[in-house]
Coordinates of C-alpha atoms in Angstrom, one line a residue:
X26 CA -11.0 -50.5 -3.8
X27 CA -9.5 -49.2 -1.0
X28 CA -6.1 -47.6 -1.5
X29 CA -3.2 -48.9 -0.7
X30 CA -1.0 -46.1 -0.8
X31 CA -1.3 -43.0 0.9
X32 CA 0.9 -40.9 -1.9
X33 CA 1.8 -41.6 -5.6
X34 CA 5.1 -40.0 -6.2
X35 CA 4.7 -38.7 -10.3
X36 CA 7.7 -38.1 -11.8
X37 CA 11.6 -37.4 -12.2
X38 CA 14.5 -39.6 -11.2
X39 CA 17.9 -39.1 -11.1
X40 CA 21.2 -39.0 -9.1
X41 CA 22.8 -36.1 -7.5
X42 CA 26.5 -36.1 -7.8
X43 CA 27.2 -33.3 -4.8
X44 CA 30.5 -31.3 -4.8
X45 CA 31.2 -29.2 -1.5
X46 CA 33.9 -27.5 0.2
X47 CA 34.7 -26.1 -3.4
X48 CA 37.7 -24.1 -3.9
X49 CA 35.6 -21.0 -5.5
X50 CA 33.6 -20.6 -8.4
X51 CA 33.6 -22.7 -12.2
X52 CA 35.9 -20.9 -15.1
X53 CA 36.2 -21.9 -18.1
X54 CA 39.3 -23.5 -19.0
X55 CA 40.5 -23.5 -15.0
X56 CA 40.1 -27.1 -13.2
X57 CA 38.8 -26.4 -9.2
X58 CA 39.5 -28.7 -6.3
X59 CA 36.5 -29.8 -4.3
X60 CA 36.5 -30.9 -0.4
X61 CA 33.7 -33.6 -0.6
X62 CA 31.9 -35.5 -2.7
X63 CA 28.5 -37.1 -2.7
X64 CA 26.9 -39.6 -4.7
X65 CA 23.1 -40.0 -3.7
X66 CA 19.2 -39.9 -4.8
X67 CA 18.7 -37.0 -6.4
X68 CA 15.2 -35.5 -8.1
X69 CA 12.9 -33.5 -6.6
X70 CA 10.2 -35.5 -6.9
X71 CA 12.2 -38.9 -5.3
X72 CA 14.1 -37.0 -2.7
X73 CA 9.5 -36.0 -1.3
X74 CA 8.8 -39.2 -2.0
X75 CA 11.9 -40.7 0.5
X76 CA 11.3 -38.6 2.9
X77 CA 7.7 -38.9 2.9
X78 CA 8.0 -43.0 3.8
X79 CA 10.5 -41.7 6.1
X80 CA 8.1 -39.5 7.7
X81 CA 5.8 -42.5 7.9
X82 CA 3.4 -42.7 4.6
X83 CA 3.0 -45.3 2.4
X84 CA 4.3 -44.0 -0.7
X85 CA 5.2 -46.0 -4.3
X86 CA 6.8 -43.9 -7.1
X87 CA 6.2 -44.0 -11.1
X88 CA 8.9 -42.7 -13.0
X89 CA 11.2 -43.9 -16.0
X90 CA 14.7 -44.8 -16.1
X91 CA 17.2 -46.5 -17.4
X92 CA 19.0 -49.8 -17.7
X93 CA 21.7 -49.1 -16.2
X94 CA 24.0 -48.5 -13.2
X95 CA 21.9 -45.2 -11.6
X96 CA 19.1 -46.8 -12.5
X97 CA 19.9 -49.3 -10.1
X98 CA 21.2 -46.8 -7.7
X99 CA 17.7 -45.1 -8.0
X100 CA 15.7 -48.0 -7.2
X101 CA 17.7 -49.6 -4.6
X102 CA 17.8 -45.7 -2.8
X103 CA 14.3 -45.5 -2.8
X104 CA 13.6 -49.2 -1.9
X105 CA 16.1 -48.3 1.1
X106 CA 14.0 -45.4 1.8
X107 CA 10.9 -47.4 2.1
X108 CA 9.2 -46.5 -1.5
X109 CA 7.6 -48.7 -3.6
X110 CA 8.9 -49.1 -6.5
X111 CA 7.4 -51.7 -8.4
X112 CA 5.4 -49.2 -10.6
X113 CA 9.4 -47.8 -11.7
X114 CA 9.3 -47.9 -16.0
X115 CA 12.7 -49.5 -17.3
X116 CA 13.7 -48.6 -20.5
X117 CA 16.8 -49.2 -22.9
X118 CA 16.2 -46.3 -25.3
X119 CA 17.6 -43.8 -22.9
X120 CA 20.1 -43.6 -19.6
X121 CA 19.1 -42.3 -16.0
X122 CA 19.3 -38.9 -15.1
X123 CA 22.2 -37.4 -13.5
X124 CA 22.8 -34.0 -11.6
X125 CA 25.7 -32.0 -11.5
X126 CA 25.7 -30.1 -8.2
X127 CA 27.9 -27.6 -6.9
X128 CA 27.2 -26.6 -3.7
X129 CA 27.8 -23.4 -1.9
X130 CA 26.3 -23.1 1.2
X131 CA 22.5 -22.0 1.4
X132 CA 23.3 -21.5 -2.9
X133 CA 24.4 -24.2 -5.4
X134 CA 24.6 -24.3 -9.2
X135 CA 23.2 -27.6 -11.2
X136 CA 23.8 -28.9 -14.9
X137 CA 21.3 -31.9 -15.5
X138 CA 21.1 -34.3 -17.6
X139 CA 17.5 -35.2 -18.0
X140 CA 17.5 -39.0 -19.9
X141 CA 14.5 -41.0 -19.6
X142 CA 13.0 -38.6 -17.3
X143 CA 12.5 -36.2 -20.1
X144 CA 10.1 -38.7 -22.3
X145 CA 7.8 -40.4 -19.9
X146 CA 4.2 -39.4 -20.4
X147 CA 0.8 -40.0 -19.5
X148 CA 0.1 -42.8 -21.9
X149 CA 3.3 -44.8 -20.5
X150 CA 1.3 -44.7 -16.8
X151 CA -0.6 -47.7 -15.9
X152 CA -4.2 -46.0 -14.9
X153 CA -4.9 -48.5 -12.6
X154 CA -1.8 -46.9 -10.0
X155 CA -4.5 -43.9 -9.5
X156 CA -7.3 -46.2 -7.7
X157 CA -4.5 -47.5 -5.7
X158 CA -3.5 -44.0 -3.7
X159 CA -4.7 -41.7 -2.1
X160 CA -3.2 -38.7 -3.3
X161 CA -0.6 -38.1 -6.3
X162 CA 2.3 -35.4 -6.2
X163 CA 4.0 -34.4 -8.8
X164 CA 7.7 -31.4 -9.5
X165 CA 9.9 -30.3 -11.5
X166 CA 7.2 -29.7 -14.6
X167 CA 10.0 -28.0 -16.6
X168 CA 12.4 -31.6 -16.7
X169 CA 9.9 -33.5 -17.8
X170 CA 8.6 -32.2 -21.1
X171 CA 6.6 -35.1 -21.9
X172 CA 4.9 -35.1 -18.2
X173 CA 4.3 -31.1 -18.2
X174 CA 2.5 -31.4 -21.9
X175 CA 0.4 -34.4 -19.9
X176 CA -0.2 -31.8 -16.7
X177 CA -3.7 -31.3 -17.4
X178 CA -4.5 -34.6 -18.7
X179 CA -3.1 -36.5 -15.3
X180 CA -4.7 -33.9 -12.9
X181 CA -7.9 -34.1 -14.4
X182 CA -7.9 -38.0 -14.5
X183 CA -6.9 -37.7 -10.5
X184 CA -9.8 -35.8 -9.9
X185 CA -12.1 -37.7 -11.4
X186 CA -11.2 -40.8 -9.4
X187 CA -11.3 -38.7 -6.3
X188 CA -7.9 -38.2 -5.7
X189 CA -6.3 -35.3 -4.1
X190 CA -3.0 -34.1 -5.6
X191 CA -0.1 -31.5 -4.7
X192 CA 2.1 -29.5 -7.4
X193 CA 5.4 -28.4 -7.4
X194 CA 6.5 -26.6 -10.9
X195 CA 10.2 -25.8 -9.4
X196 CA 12.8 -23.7 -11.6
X197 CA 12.5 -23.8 -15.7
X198 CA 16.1 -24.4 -16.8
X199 CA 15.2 -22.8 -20.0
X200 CA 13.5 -19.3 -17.6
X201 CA 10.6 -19.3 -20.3
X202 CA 7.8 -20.2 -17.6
X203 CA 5.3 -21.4 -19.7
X204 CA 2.3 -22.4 -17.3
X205 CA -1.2 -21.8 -17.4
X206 CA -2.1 -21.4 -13.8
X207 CA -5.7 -19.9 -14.6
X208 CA -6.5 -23.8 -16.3
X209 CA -3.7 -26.0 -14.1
X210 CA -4.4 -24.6 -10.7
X211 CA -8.1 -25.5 -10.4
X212 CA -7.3 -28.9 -10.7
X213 CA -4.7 -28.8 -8.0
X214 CA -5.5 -29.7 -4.3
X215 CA -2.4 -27.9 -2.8
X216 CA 0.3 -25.8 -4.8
X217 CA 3.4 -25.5 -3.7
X218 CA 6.0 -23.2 -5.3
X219 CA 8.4 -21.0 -3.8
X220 CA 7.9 -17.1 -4.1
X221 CA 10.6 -16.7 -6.5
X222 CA 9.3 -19.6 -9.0
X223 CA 5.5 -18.2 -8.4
X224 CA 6.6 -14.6 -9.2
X225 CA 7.9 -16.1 -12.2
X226 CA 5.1 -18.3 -13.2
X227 CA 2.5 -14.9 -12.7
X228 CA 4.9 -12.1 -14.4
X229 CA 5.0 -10.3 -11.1
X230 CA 7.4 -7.8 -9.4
X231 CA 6.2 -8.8 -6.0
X232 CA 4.9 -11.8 -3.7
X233 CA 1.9 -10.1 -3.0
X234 CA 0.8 -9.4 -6.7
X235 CA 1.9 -12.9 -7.5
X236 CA -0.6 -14.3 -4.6
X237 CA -3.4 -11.5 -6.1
X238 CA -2.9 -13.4 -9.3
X239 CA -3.6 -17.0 -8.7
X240 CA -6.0 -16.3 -5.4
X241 CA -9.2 -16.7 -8.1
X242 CA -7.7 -20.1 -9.3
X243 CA -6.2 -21.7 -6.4
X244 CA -7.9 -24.3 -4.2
X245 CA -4.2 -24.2 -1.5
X246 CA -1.3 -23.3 -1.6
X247 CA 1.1 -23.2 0.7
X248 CA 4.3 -20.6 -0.3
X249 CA 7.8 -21.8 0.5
X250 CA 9.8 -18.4 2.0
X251 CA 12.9 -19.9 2.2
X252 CA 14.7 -19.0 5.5
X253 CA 11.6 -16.7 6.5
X254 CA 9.2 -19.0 6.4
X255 CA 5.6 -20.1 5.2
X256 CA 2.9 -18.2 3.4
X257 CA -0.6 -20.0 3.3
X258 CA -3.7 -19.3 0.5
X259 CA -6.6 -20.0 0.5
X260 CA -9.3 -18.7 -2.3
X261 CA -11.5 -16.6 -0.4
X262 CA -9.0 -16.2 3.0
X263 CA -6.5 -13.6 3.9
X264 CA -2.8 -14.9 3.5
X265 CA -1.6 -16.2 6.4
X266 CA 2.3 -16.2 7.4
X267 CA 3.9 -18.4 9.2
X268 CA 7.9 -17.9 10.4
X269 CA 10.4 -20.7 9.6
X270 CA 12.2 -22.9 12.5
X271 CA 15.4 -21.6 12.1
X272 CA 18.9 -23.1 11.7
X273 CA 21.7 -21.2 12.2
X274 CA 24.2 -24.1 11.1
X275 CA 23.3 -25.4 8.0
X276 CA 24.9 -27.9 6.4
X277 CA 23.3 -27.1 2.7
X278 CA 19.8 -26.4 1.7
X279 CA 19.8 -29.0 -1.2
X280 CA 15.9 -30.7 -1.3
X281 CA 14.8 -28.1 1.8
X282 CA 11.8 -27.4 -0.4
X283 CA 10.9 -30.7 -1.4
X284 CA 11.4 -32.0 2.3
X285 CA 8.9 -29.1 3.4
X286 CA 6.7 -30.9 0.8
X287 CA 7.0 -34.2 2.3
X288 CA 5.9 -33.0 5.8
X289 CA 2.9 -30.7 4.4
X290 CA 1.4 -33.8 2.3
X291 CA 2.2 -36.3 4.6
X292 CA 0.0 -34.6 7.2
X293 CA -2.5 -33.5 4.6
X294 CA -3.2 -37.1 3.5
X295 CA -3.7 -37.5 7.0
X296 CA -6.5 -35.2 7.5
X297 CA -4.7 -32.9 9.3
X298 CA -5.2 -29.0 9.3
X299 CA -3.9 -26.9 6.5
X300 CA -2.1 -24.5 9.3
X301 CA -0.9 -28.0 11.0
X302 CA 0.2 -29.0 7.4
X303 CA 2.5 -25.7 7.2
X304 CA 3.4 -25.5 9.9
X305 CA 5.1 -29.1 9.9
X306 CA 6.7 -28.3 6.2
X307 CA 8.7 -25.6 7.9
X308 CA 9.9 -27.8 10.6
X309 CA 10.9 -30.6 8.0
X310 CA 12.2 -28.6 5.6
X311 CA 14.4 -26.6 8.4
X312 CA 15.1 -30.8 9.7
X313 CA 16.4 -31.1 5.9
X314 CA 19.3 -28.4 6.2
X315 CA 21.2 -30.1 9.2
X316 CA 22.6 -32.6 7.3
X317 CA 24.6 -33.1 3.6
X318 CA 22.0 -33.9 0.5
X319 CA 18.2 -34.4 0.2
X320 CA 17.4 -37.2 2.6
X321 CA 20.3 -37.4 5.0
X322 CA 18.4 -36.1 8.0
X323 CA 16.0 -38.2 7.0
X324 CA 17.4 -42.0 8.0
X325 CA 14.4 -43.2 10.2
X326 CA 11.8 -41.7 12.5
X327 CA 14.2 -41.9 15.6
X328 CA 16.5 -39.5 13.6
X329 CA 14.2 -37.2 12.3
X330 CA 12.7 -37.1 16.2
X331 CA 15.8 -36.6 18.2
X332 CA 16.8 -33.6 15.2
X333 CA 13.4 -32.0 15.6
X334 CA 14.0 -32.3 19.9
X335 CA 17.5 -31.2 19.8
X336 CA 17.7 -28.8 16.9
X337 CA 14.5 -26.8 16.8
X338 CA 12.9 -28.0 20.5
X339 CA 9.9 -29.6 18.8
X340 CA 8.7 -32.9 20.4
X341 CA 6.8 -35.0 17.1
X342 CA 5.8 -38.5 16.9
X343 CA 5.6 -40.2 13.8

């Protein structure tokens, strides 16, 4: 069968609820004004997965989530988005996700709620989705206890039916980093963490004894430096850096790294170099932090153009 998407988005849904402008920092007991307010898609893994279609794959989503009004919200963002989601898993046992974000610039603080996101597992995915794509990705490990106690299972059954797939643990809320890279990373086509969350994931003081640590296990990965930029790893291959297209007004940072994941697999699934592949996750993610929320820079390919011409004097087609 040949498939008919080009990424399967695994994973968390939710809503952002986005407070900026805020007039300092949460007390206890103490109410704060805030400027702005945003209610939008939220989730790491649905914010890659809308910006993905946006940057021109075909992508469908599985996920779970509720009956209710952010369900609806969830669907009809990601529909809006161009997503498929007629693989979404309704249930009535538990609401949507929701996340608290207070936003401070390039820094924000979160409290989420995790509802159905926290209980879907592998037995709750249809098996026929993975002979429909070519390649699955799937974050946020540590929201999704059901999922990341599946991790192994769902790679595994990717590879075997020949598909590639990309990784991204992102923060543990609970800072307890429980993740076997020696067994999971094998099995991964392309890892992307950022150096703080892989330092954390290897018990290492530094970036560089964090990349000594999974070099024997990882097939890619691709390093997300924040405002610096890019590192690339490959087993067997010195490191290679690459700086970050820089913006110097930033509106906030919030899905930067998952919109830097969206343009590195979206030119993987392509074919496309691994160095052309990092290269374009630094531009995208940079394309992410000129406007407010995950996928606001990210309306259609004429947007996401004229931002990468005007902003960082890159001239893309998509």
């Amino acid at each position: 069968m040949k498939p008919y998407y080009d990424i399967l988005a695994i994973g968390e849904l939710n809503v952002d609820l986005i407070l900026n402008n805020i007039d300092g920092e949460p007390e206890v007991g103490k109410e704060k004004f805030a400027g702005d307010m945003i209610l939008t898609l939220g989730s790491s893994t649905a914010i890659f997965a809308a910006n993905a279609a946006a940057l021109g794959a075909k992508v469908g989503f599985v996920g779970m989530i509720g009956q209710d009004t952010l369900g609806n919200l969830i669907r009809e963002s990601l529909e809006a988005k161009g997503v498929d989601t007629s693989m979404l898993i309704e249930t009535d046992e538990h609401s949507s996700g929701a996340t608290i974000v207070l936003n401070y610039g390039e820094d924000r603080a979160m409290v989420t709620y995790q509802g159905a996101m926290a209980v879907m597992s592998f037995a709750d995915i249809d098996k026929s989705v993975f002979e429909k794509c070519r390649h699955i990705h799937i974050s946020s490990i540590f929201l999704q206890p059901a999922l990341k106690a599946d991790l192994e299972k769902i790679l595994d059954y990717a590879r075997v039916q020949g598909v590639t797939t990309s990784l991204d643990t992102q923060w543990d809320p609970t800072e307890i980093w429980d993740f076997d890279y020696t067994r999971i990373l094998p099995l991964v086509s392309v890892f992307l963490p950022n150096e703080k969350e892989l330092m954390l994931l290897t018990s290492s003081e530094t970036i560089d004894e964090a990349v000594g640590k999974i070099k024997p296990y990882v097939n890619t990965a691709i390093i997300k430096m924040g405002s610096k930029g890019s590192l690339l790893v490959r087993r067997g291959e010195e490191p290679a850096f690459l700086p970050s297209f820089l913006n110097t007004e930033v509106v906030d940072a919030i899905g930067a790294g998952d919109s830097f994941n969206a343009g590195c697999i979206s030119r993987f699934v392509k074919g496309e170099t691994l160095e052309d592949c990092q290269r374009f996750g630094n531009l995208t993610g940079a394309i992410n932090t000129t406007a407010a929320g995950g996928t606001g820079a990210f309306a259609d390919k004429k947007t996401i153009e004229e931002i990468a011409r005007n902003r960082f004097n890159q001239h893309i087609t998509l």
